[in-house]
Coordinates of C-alpha atoms and ligand atoms in Angstrom, one line a residue:
X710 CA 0.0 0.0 0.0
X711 CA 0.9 3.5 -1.4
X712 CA 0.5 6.7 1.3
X713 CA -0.7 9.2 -0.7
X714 CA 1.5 11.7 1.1
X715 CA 4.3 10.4 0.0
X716 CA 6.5 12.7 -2.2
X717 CA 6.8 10.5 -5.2
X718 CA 3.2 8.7 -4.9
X719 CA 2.3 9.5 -8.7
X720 CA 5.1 7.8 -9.9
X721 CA 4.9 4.9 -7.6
X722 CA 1.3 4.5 -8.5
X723 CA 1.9 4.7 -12.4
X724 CA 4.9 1.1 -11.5
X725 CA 2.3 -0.3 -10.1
X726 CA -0.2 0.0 -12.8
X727 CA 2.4 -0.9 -14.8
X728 CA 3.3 -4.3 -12.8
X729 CA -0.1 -5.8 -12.4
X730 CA -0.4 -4.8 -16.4
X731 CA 2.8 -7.2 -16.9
X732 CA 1.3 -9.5 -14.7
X733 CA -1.6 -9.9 -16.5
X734 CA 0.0 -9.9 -19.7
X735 CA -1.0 -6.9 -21.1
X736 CA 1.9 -5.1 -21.1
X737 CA 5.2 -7.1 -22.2
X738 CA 8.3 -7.2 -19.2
X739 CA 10.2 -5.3 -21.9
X740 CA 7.7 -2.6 -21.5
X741 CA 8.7 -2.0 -18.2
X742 CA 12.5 -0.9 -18.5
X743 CA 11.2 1.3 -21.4
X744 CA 9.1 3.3 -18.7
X745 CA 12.0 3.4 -16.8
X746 CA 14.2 5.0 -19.0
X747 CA 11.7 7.6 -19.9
X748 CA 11.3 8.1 -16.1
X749 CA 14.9 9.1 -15.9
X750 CA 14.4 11.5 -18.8
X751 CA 11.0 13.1 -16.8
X752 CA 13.5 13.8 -13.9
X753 CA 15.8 16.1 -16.0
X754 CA 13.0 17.8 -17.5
X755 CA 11.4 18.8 -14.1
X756 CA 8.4 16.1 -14.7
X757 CA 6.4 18.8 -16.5
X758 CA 5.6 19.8 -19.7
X759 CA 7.7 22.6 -21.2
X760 CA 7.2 25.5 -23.5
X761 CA 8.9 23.8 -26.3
X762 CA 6.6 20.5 -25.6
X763 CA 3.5 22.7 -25.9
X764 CA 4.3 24.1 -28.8
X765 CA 5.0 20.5 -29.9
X766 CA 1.4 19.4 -28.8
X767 CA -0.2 21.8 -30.2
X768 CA 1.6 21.6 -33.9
X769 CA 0.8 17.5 -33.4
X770 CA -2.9 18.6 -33.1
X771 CA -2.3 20.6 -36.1
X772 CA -1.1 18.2 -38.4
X773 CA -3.8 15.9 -36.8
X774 CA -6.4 18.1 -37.8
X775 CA -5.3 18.1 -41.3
X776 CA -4.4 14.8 -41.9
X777 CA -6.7 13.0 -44.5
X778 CA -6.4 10.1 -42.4
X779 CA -4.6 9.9 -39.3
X780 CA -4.0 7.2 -37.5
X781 CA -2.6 6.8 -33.8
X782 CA -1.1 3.6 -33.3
X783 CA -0.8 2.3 -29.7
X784 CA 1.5 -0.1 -27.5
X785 CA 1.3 -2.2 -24.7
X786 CA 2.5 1.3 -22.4
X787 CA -0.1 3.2 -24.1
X788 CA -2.9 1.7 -23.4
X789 CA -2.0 1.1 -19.2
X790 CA -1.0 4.5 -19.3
X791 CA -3.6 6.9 -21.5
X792 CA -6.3 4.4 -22.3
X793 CA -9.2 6.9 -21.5
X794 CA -6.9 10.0 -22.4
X795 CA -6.8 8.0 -26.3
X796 CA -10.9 8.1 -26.4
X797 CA -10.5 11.4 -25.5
X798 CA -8.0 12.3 -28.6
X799 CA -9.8 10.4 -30.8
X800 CA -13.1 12.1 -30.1
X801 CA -11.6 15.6 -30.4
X802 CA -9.6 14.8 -33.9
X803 CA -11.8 11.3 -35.3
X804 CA -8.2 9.9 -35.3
X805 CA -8.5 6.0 -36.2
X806 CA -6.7 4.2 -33.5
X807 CA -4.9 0.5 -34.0
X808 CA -2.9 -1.4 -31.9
X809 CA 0.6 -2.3 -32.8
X810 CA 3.3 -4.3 -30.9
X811 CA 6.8 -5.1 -30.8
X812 CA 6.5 -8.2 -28.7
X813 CA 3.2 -9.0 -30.6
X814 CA 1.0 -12.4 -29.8
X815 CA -2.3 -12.8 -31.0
X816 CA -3.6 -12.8 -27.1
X817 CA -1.8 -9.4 -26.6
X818 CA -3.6 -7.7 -29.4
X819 CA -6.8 -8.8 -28.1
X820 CA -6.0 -8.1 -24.0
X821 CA -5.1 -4.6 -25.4
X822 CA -7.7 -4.3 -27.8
X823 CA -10.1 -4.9 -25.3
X824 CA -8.6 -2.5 -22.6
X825 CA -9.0 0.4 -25.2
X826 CA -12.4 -0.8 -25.8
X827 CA -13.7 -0.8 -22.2
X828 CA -11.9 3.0 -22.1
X829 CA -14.2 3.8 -24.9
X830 CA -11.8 3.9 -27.8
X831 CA -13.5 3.0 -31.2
X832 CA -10.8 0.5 -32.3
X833 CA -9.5 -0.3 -35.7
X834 CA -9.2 -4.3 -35.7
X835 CA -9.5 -6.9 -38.0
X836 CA -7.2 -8.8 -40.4
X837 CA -3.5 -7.4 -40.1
X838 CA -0.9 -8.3 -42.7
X839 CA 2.9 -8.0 -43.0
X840 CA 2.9 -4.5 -44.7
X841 CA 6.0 -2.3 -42.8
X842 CA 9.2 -3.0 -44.5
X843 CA 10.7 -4.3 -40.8
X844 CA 12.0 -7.4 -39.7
X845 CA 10.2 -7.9 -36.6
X846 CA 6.6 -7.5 -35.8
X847 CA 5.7 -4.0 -35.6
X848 CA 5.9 -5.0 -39.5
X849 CA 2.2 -5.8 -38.5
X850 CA -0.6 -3.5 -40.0
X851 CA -3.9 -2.9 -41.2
X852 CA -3.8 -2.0 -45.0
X853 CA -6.8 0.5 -44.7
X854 CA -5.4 1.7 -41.1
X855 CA -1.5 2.4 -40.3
X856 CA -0.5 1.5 -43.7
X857 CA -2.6 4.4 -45.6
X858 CA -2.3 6.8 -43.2
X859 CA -0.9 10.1 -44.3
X860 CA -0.6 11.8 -40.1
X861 CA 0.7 9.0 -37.6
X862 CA 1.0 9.4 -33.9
X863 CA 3.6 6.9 -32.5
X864 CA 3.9 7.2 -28.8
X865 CA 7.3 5.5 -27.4
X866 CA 7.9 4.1 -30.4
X867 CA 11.0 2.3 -31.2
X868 CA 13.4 4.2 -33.5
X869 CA 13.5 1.8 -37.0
X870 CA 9.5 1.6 -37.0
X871 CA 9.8 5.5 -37.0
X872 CA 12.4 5.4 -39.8
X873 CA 10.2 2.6 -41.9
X874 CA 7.1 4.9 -41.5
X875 CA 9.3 8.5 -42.2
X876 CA 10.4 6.5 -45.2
X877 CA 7.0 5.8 -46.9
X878 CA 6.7 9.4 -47.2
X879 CA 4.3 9.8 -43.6
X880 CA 4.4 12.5 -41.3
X881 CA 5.3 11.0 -38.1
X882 CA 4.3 11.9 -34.6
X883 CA 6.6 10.3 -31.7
X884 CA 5.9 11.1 -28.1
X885 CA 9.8 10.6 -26.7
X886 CA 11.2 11.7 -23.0
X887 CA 14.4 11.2 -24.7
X888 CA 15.4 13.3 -27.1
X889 CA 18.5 11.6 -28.3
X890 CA 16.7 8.3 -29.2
X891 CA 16.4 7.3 -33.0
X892 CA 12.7 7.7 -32.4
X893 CA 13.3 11.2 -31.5
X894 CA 15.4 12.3 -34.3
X895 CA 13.6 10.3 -37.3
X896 CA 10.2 11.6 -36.2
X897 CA 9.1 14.4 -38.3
X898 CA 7.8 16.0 -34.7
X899 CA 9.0 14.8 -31.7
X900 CA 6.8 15.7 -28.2
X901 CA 9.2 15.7 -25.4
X902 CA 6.9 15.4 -22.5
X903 CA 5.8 12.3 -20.7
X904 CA 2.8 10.4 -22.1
X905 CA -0.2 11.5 -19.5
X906 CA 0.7 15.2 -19.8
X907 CA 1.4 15.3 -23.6
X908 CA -2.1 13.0 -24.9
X909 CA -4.4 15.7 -22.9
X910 CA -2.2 18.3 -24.3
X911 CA -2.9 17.4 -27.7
X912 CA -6.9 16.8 -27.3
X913 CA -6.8 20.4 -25.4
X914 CA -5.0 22.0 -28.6
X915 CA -7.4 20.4 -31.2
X916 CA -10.5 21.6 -29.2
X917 CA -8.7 25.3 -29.6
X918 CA -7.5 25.5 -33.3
X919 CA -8.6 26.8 -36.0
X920 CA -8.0 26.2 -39.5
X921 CA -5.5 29.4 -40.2
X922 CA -3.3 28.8 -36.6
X923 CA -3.2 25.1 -38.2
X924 CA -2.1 25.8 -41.4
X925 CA 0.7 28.6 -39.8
X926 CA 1.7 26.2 -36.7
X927 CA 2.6 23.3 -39.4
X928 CA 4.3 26.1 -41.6
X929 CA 6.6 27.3 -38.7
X930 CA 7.5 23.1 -37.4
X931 CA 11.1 23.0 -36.4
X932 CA 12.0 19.7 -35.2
X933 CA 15.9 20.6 -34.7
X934 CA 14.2 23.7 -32.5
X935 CA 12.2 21.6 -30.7
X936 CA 15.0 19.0 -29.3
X937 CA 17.2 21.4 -29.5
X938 CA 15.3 22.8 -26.6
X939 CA 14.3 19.8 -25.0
X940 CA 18.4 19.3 -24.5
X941 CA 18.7 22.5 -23.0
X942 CA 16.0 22.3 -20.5
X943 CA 17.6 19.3 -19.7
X944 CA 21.4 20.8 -19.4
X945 CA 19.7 24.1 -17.6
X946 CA 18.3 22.3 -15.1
X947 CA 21.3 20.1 -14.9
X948 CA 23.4 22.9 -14.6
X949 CA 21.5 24.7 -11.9
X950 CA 21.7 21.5 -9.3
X951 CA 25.1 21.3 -9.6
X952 CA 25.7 24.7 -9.7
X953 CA 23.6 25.1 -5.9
X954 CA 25.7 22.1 -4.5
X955 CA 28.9 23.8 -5.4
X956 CA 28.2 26.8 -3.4
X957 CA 28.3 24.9 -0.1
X958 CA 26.1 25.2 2.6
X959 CA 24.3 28.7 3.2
X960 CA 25.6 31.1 5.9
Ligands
ATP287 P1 15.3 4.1 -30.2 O1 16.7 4.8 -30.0 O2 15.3 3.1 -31.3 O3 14.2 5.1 -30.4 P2 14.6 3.3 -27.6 O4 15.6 2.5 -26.8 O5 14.4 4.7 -27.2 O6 15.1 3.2 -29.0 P3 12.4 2.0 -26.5 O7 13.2 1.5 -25.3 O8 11.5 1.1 -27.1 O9 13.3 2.5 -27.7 O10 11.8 3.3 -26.2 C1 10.9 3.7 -25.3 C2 11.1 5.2 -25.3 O11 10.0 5.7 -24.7 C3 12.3 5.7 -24.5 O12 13.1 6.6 -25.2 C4 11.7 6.4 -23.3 O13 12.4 7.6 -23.0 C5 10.3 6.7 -23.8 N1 9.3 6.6 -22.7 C6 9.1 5.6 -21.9 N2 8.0 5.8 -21.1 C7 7.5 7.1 -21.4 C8 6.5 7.8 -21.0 N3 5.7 7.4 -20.0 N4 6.2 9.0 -21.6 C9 7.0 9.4 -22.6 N5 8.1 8.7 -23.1 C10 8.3 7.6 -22.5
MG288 MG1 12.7 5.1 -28.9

């Protein structure tokens, strides 16, 4: 049992979920060392969600809102984390939403499927084929979902899925804490901002938008600018710890 007064209860909460999701098989072991990493990332970026990642959510809702058919594809971390938060998206942009997994089994797909289902998410199922030029299983798609989507949103995605789908010519999302991963760097916009801050972010934006801040926010996207800044927030705030250590202990 949790207190809820202690000082890192949100984050001790969100392993938890995140265990009894492995131990139910929803979510893959794997999944779990990937949440760690992105929780050392949250750390250096002050575990909120920074000017730069705003901007970021709100040029994702952008491109969103323009697509001619986007499609958010979701992971076993996804669904534990922003199952609800995904309806939500997908109401405010009528986003098609499919599953997709790296450690994919037929019983996975469904468990997750039918998590997203019980959230409320109108999910795009059926018969998947082979269609992403990958070696593993995140080769797995939909031909009239993923495949033909023109706008995809890839949270914690792994960087040679993001390089496939860059490749076929699609504008691609990633939601990254770290931005030095492949994932970060081959995404044509890259959210630095952990997953239950940046989904709500974007469904706020596309409930604001309208069609001439679209069309300018998508005109002015900067990806360099936006890790670039991401980095420094990082080496700022790095910076400024060491920085109060050094001085010793006050007078
Ligand atoms: P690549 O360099 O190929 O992109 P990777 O090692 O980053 O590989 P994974 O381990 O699959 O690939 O990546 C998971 C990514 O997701 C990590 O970069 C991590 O920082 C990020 N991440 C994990 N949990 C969250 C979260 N809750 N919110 C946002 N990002 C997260
Ligand atoms: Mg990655």
């Amino acid at each position: 049992m949790i207190p809820q007064d202690h000082p890192r209860y949100r984050s001790l909460m969100t392993r938890e979920r995140l265990a009894a999701a492995a131990r139910e098989g929803v979510l893959a072991m794997e999944g779990l060392t990937a949440h760690g990493r992105g929780e050392a990332f949250d750390y250096l970026i002050g575990e909120r969600t920074t000017e730069s990642a705003a901007l970021a959510e709100r040029t994702a809702a952008a491109l969103i809102l323009s697509a001619r058919h986007p499609v958010i594809s979701v992971n076993g971390n996804t669904a534990v984390l922003v199952a609800e938060e995904i309806a939500a998206l997908q109401e405010a942009t009528g986003a098609l939403v499919e599953v997709n997994l790296f450690h994919r089994t037929e019983e996975r797909i469904r468990l997750i499927e039918d998590l997203l289902t019980r959230a409320g998410v109108d999910v795009f199922s059926g018969q998947a084929e082979r269609l992403l030029p990958l070696s593993h299983d995140r080769a797995w798609c939909r031909r009239e979902g993923m495949f033909s989507a023109d706008v995809i949103l890839v949270p914690l995605e792994d960087g040679d899925r993001c390089e496939a789908l860059t490749k076929m010519n699609k504008t691609v999302i990633a939601i990254d804490l770290n931005p030095l991963s492949r994932t970060a760097r081959a995404a044509s916009l890259t959210i630095v901002d952990e997953i239950t801050r940046a989904v709500p972010g974007i469904t706020r934006a596309s409930q604001e938008l309208d069609p001439n801040e679209c069309e300018r926010l998508i005109a002015r996207l900067d990806n360099h600018y936006l890790l670039a800044e991401a980095i420094r927030e990082m080496t700022t705030r790095l910076a400024a710890c060491s920085g109060s250590r050094s001085t010793g202990p006050a007078p």
